[in-house]
JSON list of C-alpha atoms and ligand atoms in Angstrom, two decimals:
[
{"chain": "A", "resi": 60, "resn": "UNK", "atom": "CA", "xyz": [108.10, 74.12, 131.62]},
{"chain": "A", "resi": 61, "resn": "UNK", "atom": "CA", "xyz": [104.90, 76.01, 131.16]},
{"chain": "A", "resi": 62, "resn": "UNK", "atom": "CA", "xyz": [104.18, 76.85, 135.24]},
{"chain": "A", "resi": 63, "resn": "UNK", "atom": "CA", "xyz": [108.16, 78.39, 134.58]},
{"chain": "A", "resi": 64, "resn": "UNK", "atom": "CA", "xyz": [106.95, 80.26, 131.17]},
{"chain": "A", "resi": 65, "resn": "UNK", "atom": "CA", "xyz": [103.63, 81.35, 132.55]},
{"chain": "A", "resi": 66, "resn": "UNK", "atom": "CA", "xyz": [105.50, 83.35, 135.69]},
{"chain": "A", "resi": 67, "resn": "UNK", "atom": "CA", "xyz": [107.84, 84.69, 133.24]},
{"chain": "A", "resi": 68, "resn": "UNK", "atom": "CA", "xyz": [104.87, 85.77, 130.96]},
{"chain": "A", "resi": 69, "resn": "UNK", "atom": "CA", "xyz": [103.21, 87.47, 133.81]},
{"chain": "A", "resi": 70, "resn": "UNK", "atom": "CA", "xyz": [106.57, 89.08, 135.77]},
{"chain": "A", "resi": 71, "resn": "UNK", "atom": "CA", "xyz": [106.40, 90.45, 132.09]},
{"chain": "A", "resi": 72, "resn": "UNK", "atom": "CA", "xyz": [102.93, 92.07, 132.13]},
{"chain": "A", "resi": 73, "resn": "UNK", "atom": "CA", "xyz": [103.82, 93.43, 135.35]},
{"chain": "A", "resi": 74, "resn": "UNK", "atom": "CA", "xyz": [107.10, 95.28, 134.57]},
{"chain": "A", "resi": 75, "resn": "UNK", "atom": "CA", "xyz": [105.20, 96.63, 131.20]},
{"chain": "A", "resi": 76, "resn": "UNK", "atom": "CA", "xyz": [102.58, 97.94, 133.66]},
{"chain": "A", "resi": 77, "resn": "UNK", "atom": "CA", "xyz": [104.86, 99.52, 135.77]},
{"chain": "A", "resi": 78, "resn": "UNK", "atom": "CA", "xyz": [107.19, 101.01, 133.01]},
{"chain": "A", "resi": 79, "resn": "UNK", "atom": "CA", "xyz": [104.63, 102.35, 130.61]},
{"chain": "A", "resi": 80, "resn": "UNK", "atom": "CA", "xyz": [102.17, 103.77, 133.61]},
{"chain": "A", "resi": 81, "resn": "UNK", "atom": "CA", "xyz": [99.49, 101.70, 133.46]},
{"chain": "A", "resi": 82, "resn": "UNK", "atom": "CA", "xyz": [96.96, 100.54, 136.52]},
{"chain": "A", "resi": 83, "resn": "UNK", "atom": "CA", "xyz": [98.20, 97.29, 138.14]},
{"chain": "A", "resi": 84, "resn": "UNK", "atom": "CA", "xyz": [96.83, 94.19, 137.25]},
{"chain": "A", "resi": 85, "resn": "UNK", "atom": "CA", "xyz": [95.26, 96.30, 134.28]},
{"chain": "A", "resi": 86, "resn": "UNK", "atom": "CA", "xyz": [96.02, 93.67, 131.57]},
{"chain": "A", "resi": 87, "resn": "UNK", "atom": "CA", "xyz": [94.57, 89.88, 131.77]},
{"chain": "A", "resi": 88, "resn": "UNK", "atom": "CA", "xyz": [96.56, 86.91, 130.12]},
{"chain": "A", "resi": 89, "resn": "UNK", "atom": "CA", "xyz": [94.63, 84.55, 127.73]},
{"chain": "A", "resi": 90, "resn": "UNK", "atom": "CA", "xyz": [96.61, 81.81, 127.41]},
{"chain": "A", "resi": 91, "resn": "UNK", "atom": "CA", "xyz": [95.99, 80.84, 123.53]},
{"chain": "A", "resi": 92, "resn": "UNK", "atom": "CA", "xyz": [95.56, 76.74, 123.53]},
{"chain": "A", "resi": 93, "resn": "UNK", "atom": "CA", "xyz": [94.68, 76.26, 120.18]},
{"chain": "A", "resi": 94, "resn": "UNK", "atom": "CA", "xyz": [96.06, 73.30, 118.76]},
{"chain": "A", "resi": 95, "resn": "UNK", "atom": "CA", "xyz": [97.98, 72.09, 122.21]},
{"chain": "A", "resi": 96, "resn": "UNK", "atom": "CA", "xyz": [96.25, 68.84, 124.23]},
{"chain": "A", "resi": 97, "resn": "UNK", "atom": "CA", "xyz": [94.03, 68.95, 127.31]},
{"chain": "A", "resi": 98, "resn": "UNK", "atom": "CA", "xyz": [96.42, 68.56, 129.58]},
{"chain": "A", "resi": 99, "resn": "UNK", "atom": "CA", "xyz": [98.64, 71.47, 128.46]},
{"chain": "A", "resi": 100, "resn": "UNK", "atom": "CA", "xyz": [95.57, 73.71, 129.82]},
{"chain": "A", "resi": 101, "resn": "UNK", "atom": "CA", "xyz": [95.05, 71.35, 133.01]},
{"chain": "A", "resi": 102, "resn": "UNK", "atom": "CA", "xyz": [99.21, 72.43, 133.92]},
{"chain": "A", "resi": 103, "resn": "UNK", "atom": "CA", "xyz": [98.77, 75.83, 133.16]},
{"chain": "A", "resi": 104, "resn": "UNK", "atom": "CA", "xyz": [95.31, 75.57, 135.16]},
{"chain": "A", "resi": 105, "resn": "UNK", "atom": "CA", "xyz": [97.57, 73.98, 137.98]},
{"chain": "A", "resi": 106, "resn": "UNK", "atom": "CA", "xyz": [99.72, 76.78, 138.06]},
{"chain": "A", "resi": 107, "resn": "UNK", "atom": "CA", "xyz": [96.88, 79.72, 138.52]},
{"chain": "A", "resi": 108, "resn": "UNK", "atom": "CA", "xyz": [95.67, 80.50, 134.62]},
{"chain": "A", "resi": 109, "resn": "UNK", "atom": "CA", "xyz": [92.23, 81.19, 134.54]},
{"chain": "A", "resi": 110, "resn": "UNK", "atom": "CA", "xyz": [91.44, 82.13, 130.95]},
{"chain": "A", "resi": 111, "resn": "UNK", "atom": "CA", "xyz": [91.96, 80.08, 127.73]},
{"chain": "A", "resi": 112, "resn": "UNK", "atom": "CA", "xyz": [91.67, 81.04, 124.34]},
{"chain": "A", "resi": 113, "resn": "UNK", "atom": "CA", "xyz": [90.46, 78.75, 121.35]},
{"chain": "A", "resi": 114, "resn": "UNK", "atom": "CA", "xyz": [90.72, 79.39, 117.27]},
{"chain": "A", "resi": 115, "resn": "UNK", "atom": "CA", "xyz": [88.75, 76.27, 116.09]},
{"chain": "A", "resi": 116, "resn": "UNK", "atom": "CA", "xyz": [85.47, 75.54, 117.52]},
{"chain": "A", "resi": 117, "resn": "UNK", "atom": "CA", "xyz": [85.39, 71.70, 116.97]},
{"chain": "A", "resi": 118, "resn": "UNK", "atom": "CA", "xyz": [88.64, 71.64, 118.99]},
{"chain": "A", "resi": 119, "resn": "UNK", "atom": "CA", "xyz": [87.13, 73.73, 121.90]},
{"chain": "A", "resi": 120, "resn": "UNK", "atom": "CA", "xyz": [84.52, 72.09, 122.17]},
{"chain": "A", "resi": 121, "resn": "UNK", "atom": "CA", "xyz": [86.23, 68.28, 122.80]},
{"chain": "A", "resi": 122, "resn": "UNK", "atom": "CA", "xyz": [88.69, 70.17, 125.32]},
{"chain": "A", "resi": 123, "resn": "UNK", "atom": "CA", "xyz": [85.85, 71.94, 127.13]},
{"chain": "A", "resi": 124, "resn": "UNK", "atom": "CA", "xyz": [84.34, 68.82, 127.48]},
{"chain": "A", "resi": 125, "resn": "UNK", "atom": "CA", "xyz": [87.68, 66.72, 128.76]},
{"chain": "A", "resi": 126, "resn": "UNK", "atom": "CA", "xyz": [88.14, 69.87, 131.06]},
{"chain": "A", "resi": 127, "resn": "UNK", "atom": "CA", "xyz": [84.68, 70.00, 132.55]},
{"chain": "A", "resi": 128, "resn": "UNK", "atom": "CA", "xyz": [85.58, 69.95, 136.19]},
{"chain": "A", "resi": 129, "resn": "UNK", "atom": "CA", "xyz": [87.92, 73.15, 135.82]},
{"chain": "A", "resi": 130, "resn": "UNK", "atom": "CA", "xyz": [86.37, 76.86, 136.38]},
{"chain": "A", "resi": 131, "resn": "UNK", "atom": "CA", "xyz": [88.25, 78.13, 133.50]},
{"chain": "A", "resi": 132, "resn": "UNK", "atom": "CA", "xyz": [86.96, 81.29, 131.64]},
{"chain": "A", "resi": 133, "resn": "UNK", "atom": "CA", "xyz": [86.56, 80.39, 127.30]},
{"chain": "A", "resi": 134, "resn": "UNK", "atom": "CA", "xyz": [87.55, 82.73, 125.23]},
{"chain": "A", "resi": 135, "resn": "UNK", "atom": "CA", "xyz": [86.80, 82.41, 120.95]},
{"chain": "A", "resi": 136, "resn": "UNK", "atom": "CA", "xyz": [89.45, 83.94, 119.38]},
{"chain": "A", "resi": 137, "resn": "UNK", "atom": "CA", "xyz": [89.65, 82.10, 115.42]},
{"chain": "A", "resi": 138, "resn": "UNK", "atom": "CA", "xyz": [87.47, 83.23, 112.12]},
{"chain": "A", "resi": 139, "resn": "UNK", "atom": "CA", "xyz": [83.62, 83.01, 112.80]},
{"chain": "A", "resi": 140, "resn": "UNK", "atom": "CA", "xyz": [81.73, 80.75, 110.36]},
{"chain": "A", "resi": 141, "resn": "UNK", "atom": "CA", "xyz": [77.25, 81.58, 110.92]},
{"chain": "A", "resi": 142, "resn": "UNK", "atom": "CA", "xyz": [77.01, 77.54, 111.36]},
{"chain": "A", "resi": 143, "resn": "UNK", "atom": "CA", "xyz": [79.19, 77.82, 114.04]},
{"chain": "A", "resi": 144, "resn": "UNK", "atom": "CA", "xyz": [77.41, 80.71, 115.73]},
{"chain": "A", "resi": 145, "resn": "UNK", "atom": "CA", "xyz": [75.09, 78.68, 117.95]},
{"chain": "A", "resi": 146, "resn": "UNK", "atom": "CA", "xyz": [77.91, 76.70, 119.90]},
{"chain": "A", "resi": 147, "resn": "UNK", "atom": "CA", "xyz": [80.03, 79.54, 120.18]},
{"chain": "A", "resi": 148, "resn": "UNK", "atom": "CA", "xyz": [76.44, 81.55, 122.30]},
{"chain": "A", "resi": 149, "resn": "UNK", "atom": "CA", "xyz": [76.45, 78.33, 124.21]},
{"chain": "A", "resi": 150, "resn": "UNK", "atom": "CA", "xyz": [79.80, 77.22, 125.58]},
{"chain": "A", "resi": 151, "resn": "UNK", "atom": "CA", "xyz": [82.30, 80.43, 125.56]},
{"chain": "A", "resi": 152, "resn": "UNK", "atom": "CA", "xyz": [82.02, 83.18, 127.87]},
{"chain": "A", "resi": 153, "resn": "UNK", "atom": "CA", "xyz": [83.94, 86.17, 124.93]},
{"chain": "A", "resi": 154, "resn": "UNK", "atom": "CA", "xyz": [84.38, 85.73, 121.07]},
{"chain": "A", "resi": 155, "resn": "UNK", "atom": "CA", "xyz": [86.94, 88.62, 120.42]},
{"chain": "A", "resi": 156, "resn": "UNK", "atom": "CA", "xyz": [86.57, 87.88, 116.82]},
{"chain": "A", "resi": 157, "resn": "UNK", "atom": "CA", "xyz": [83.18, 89.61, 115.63]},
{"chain": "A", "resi": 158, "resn": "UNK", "atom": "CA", "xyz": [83.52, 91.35, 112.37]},
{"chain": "A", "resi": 159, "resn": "UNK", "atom": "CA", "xyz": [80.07, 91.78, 110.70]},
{"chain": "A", "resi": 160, "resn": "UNK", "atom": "CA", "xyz": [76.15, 92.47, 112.01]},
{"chain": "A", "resi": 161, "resn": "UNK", "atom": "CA", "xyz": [74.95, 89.55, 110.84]},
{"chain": "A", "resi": 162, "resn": "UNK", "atom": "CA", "xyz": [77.51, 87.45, 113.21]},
{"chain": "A", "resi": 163, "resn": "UNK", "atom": "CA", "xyz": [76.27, 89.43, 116.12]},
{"chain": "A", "resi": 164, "resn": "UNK", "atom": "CA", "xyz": [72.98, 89.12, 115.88]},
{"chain": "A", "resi": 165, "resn": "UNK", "atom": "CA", "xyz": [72.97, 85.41, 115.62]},
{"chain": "A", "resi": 166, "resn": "UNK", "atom": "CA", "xyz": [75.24, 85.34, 119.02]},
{"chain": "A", "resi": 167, "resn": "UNK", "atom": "CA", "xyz": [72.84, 87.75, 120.52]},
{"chain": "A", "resi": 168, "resn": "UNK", "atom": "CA", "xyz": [69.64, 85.33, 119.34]},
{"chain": "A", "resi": 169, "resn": "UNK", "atom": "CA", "xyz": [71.40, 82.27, 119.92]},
{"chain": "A", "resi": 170, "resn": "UNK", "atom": "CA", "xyz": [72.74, 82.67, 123.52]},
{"chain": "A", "resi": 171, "resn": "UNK", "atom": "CA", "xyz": [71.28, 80.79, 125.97]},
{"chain": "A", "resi": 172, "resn": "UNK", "atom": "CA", "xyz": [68.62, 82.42, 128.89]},
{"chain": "A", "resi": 173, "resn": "UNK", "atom": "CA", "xyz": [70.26, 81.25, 131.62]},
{"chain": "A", "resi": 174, "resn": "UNK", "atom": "CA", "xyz": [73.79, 82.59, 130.60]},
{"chain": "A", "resi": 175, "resn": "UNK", "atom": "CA", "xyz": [75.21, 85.83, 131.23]},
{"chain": "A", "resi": 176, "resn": "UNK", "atom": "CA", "xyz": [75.22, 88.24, 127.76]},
{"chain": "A", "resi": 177, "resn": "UNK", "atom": "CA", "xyz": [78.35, 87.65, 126.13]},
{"chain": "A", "resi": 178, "resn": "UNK", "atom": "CA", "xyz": [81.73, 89.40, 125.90]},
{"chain": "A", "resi": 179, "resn": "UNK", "atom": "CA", "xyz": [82.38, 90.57, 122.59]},
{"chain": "A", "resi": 180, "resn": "UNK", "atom": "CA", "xyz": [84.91, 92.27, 120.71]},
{"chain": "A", "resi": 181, "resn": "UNK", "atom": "CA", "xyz": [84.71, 93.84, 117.17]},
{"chain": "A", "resi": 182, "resn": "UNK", "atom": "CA", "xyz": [88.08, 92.57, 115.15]},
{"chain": "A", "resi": 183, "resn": "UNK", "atom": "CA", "xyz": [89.73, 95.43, 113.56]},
{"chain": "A", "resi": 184, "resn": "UNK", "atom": "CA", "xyz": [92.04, 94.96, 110.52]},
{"chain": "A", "resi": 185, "resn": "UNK", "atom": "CA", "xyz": [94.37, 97.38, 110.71]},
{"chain": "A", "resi": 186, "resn": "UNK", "atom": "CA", "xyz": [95.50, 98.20, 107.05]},
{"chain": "A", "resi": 187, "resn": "UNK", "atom": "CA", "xyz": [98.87, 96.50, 107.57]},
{"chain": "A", "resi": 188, "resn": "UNK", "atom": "CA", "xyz": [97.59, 93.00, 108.11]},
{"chain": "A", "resi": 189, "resn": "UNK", "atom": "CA", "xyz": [97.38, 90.21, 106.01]},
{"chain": "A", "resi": 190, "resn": "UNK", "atom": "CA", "xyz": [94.26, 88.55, 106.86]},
{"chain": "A", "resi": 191, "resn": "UNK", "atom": "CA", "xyz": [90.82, 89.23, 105.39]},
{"chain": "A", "resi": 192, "resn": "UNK", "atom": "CA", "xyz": [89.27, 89.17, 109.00]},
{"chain": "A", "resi": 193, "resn": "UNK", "atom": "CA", "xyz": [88.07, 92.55, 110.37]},
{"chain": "A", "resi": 194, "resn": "UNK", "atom": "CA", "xyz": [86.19, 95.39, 109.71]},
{"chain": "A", "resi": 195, "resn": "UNK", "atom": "CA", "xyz": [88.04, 98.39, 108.73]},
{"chain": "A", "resi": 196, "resn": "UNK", "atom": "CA", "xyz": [88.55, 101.35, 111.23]},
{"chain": "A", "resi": 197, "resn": "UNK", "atom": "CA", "xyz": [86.10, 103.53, 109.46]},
{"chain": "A", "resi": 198, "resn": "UNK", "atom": "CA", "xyz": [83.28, 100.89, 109.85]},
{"chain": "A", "resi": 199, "resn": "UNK", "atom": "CA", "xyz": [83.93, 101.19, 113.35]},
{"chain": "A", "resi": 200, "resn": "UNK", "atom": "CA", "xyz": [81.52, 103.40, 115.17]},
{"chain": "A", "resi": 201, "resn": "UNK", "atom": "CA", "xyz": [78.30, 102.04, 112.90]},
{"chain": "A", "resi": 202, "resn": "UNK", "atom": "CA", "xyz": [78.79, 98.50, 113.92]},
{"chain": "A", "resi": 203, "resn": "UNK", "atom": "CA", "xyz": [79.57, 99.51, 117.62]},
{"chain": "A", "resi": 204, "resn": "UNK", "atom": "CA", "xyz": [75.79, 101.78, 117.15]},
{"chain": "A", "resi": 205, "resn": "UNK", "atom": "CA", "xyz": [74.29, 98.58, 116.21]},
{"chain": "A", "resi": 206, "resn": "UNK", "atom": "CA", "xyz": [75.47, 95.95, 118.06]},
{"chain": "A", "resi": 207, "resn": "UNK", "atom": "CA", "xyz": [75.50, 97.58, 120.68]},
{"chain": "A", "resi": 208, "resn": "UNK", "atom": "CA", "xyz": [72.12, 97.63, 121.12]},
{"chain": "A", "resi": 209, "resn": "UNK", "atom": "CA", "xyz": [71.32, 93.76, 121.05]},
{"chain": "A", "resi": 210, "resn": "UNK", "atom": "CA", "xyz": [70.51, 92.33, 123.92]},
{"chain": "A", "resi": 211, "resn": "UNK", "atom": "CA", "xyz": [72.14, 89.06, 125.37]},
{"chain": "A", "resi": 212, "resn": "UNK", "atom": "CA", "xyz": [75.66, 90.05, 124.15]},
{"chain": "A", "resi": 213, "resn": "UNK", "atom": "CA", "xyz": [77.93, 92.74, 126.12]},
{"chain": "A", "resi": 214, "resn": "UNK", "atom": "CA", "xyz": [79.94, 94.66, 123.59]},
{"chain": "A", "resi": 215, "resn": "UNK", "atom": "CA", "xyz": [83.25, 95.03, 125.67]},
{"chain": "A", "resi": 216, "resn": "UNK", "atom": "CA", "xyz": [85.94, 96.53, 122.96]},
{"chain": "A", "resi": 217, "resn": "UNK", "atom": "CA", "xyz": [87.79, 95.90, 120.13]},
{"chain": "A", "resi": 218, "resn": "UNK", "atom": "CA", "xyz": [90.87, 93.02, 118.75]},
{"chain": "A", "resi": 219, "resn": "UNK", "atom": "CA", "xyz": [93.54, 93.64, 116.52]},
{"chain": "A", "resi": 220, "resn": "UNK", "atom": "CA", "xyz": [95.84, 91.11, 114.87]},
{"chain": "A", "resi": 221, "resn": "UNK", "atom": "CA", "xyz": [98.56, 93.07, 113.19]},
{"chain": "A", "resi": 222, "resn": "UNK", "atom": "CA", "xyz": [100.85, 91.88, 110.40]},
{"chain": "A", "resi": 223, "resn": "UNK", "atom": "CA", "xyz": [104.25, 90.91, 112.61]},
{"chain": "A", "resi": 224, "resn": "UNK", "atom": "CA", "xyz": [106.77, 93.45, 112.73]},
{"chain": "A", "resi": 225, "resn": "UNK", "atom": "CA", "xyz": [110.42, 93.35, 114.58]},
{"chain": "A", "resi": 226, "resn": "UNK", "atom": "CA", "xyz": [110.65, 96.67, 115.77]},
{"chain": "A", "resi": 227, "resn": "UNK", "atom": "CA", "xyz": [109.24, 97.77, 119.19]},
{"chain": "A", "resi": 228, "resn": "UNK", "atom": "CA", "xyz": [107.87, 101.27, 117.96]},
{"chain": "A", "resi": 229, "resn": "UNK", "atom": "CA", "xyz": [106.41, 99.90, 114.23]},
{"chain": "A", "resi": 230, "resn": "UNK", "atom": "CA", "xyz": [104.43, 97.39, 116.71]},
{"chain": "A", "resi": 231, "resn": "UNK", "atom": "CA", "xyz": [103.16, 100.11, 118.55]},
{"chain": "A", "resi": 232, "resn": "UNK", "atom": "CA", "xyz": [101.78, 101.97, 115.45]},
{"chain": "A", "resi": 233, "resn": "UNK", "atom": "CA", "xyz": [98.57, 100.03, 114.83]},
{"chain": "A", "resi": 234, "resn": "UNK", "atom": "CA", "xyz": [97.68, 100.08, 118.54]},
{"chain": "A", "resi": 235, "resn": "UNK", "atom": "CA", "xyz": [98.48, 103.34, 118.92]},
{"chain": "A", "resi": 236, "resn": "UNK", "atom": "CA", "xyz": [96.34, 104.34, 115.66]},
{"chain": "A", "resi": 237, "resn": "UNK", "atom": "CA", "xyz": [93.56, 101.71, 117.29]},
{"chain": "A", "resi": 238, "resn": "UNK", "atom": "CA", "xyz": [93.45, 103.00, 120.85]},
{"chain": "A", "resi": 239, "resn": "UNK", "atom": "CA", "xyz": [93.22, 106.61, 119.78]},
{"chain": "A", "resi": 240, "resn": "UNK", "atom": "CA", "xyz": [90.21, 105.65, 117.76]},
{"chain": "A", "resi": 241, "resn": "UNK", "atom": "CA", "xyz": [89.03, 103.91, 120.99]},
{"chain": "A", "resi": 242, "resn": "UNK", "atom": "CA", "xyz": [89.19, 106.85, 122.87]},
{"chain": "A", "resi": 243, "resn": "UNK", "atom": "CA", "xyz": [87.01, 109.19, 120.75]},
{"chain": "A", "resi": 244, "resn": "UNK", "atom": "CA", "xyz": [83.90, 105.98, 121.03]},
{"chain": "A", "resi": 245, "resn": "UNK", "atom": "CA", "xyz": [83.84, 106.70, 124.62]},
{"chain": "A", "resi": 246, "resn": "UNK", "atom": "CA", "xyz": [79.88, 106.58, 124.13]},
{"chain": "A", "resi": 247, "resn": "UNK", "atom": "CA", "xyz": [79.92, 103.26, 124.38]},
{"chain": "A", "resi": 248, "resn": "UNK", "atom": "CA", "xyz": [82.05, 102.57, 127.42]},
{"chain": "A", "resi": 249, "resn": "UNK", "atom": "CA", "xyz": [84.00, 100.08, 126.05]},
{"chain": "A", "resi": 250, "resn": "UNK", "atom": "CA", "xyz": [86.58, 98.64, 128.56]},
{"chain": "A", "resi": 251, "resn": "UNK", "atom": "CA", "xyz": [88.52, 95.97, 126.35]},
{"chain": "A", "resi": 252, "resn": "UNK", "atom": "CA", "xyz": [91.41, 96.51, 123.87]},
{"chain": "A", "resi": 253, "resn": "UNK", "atom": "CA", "xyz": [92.41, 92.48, 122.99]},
{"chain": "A", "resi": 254, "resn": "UNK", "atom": "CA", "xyz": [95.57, 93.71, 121.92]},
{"chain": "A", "resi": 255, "resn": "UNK", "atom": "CA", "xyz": [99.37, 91.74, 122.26]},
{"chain": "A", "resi": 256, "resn": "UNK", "atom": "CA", "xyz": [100.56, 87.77, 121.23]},
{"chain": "A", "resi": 257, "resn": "UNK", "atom": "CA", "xyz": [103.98, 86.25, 121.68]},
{"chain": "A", "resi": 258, "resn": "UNK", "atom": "CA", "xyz": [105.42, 88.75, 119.86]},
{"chain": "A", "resi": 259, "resn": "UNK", "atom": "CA", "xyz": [104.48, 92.10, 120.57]},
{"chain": "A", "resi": 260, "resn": "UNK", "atom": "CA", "xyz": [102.82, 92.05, 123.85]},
{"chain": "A", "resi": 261, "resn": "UNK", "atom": "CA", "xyz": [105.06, 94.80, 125.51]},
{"chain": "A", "resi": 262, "resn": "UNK", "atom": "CA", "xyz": [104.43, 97.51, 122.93]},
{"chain": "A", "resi": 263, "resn": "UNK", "atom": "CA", "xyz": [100.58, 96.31, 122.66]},
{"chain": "A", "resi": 264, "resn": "UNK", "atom": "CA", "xyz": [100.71, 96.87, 126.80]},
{"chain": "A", "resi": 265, "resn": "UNK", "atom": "CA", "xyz": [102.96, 100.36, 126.04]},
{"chain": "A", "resi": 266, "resn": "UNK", "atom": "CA", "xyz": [99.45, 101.26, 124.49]},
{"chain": "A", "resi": 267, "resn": "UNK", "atom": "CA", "xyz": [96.99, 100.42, 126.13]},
{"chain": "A", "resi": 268, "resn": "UNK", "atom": "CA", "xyz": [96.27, 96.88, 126.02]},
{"chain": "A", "resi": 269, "resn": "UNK", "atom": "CA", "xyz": [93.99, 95.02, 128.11]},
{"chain": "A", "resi": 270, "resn": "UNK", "atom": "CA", "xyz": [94.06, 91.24, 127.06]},
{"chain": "A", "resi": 271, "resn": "UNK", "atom": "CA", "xyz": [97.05, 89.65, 125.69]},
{"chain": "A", "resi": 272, "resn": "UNK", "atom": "CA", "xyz": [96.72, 87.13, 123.88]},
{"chain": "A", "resi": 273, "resn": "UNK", "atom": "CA", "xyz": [99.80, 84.77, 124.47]},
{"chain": "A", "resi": 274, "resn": "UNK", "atom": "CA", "xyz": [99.75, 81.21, 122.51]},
{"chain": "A", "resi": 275, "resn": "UNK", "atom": "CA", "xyz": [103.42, 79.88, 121.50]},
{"chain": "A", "resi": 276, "resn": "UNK", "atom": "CA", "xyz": [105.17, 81.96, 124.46]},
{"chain": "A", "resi": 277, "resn": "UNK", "atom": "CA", "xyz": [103.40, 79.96, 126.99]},
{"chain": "A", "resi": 278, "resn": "UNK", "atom": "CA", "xyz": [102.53, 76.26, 125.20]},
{"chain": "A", "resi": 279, "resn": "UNK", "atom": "CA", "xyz": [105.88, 76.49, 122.88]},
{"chain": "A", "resi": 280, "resn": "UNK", "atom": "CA", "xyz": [105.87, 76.74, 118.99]},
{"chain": "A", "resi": 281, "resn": "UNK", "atom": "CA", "xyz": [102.73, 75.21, 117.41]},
{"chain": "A", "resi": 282, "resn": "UNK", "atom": "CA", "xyz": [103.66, 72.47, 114.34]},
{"chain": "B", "resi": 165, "resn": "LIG", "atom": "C1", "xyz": [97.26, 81.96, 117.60]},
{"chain": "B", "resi": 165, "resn": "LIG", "atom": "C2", "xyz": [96.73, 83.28, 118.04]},
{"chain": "B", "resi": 165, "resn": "LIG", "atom": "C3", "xyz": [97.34, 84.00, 119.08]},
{"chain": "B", "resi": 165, "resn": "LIG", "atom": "C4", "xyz": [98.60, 83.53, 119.80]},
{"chain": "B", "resi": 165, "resn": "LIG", "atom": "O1", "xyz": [99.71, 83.67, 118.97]},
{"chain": "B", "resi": 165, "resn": "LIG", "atom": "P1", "xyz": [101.21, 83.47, 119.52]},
{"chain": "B", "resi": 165, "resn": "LIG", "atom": "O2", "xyz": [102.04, 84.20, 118.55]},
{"chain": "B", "resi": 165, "resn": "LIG", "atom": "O3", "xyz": [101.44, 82.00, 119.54]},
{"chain": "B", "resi": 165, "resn": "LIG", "atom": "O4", "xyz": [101.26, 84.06, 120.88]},
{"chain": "B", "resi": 165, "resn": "LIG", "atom": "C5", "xyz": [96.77, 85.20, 119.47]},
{"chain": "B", "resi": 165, "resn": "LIG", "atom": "N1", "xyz": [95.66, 85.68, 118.87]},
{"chain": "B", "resi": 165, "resn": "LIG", "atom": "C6", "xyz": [95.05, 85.02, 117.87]},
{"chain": "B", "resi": 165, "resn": "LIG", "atom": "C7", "xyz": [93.84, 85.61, 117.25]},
{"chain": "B", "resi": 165, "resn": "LIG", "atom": "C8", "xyz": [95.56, 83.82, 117.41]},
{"chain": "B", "resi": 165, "resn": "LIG", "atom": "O5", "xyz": [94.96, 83.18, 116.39]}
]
């Protein structure tokens, strides 16, 4: 079941590549894990994914251990709390969910020497969505100024978590609006747009996605 849906999910990324002009092998699948057992991620592991995604540190951090053996790639993904800072620095290699200073400096203090700075994105909430996480686009090229220039973490881009939305084009709209704002940042030579879930990952590919960020499409619905 999953080996099947992950080929599917990547034939996918390929023919939105190809149709909508982008570089091959331009846009990276996270397969989202969050709530699904070990040995979910062990299949999909089995069958050639490389990079998990996690919402709830607690979680991660049991499944990280169980899956110690495996050279998987961690990805944090859910709301940051500043108590949970500390393990985040320590056991993930990107946290796509930074939305405040204060967050970022305590990832930039708290990761470990002997790691490699951390991937991080800024979370963007586009006006449409529902949650609370996210700066707003207009904060956007301060906190990129500033975080940028701690050391230990890499700022790589941005996320976005739009409010879902059936038609193709009105999914495009906030990435469109997102990537455009992207572009004109080019200063900071950011490389990531962690853009795309079940849902919408062809029109978040149509515009320039780099990471999608695929959960019940791969694992099946979550209860
Ligand atoms: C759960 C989650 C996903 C995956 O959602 P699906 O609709 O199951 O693909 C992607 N991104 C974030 C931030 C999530 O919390």
């Amino acid at each position: 079941m999953i080996p099947n849906r992950l080929k599917e999910i990547l034939s996918q990324i390929k023919q939105a590549e190809i149709h909508y002009h982008r570089q091959p092998d331009s846009v990276l699948l996270l397969a989202v894990s969050k709530t699904k057992p070990s040995s979910d991620i062990a299949v999909a592991y089995q069958a050639g994914q490389r990079h998990f995604g996690e919402s709830y540190c607690q979680e991660a951090l049991i499944k990280q251990r169980e899956l110690g053996a495996y050279a998987i790639t961690w990805h944090f993904i859910g709301p940051i709390q500043s108590n949970k800072t500390k393990a985040l620095a320590a056991h993930f290699d990107w946290v796509h969910s930074v939305d405040s200073l204060n967050i970022a400096q305590r990832l930039s203090k708290q990761r470990p020497a002997n790691l490699a700075p951390l991937n991080i994105c800024l979370q963007v909430n586009m006006s449409n969505e529902l949650s609370k996480s996210g700066i707003s686009l207009d904060e956007l090229p301060q906190l990129c100024e500033q975080v940028a220039l701690l050391p230990n973490i890499k700022l790589r881009g941005v996320m976005a978590i739009p409010a879902p939305e059936d038609d193709f084009e009105r999914q495009r709209l906030p990435y469109k609006t997102l990537s455009q704002a992207i572009n004109k940042l080019d200063c900071f030579k950011l490389d990531t747009l962690s853009f795309g879930m079940s849902d919408d990952l062809i029109a978040a590919i149509a515009e320039g996605s780099t990471i999608v960020r695929v959960g019940s499409a791969l694992f099946g619905a979550r209860s």
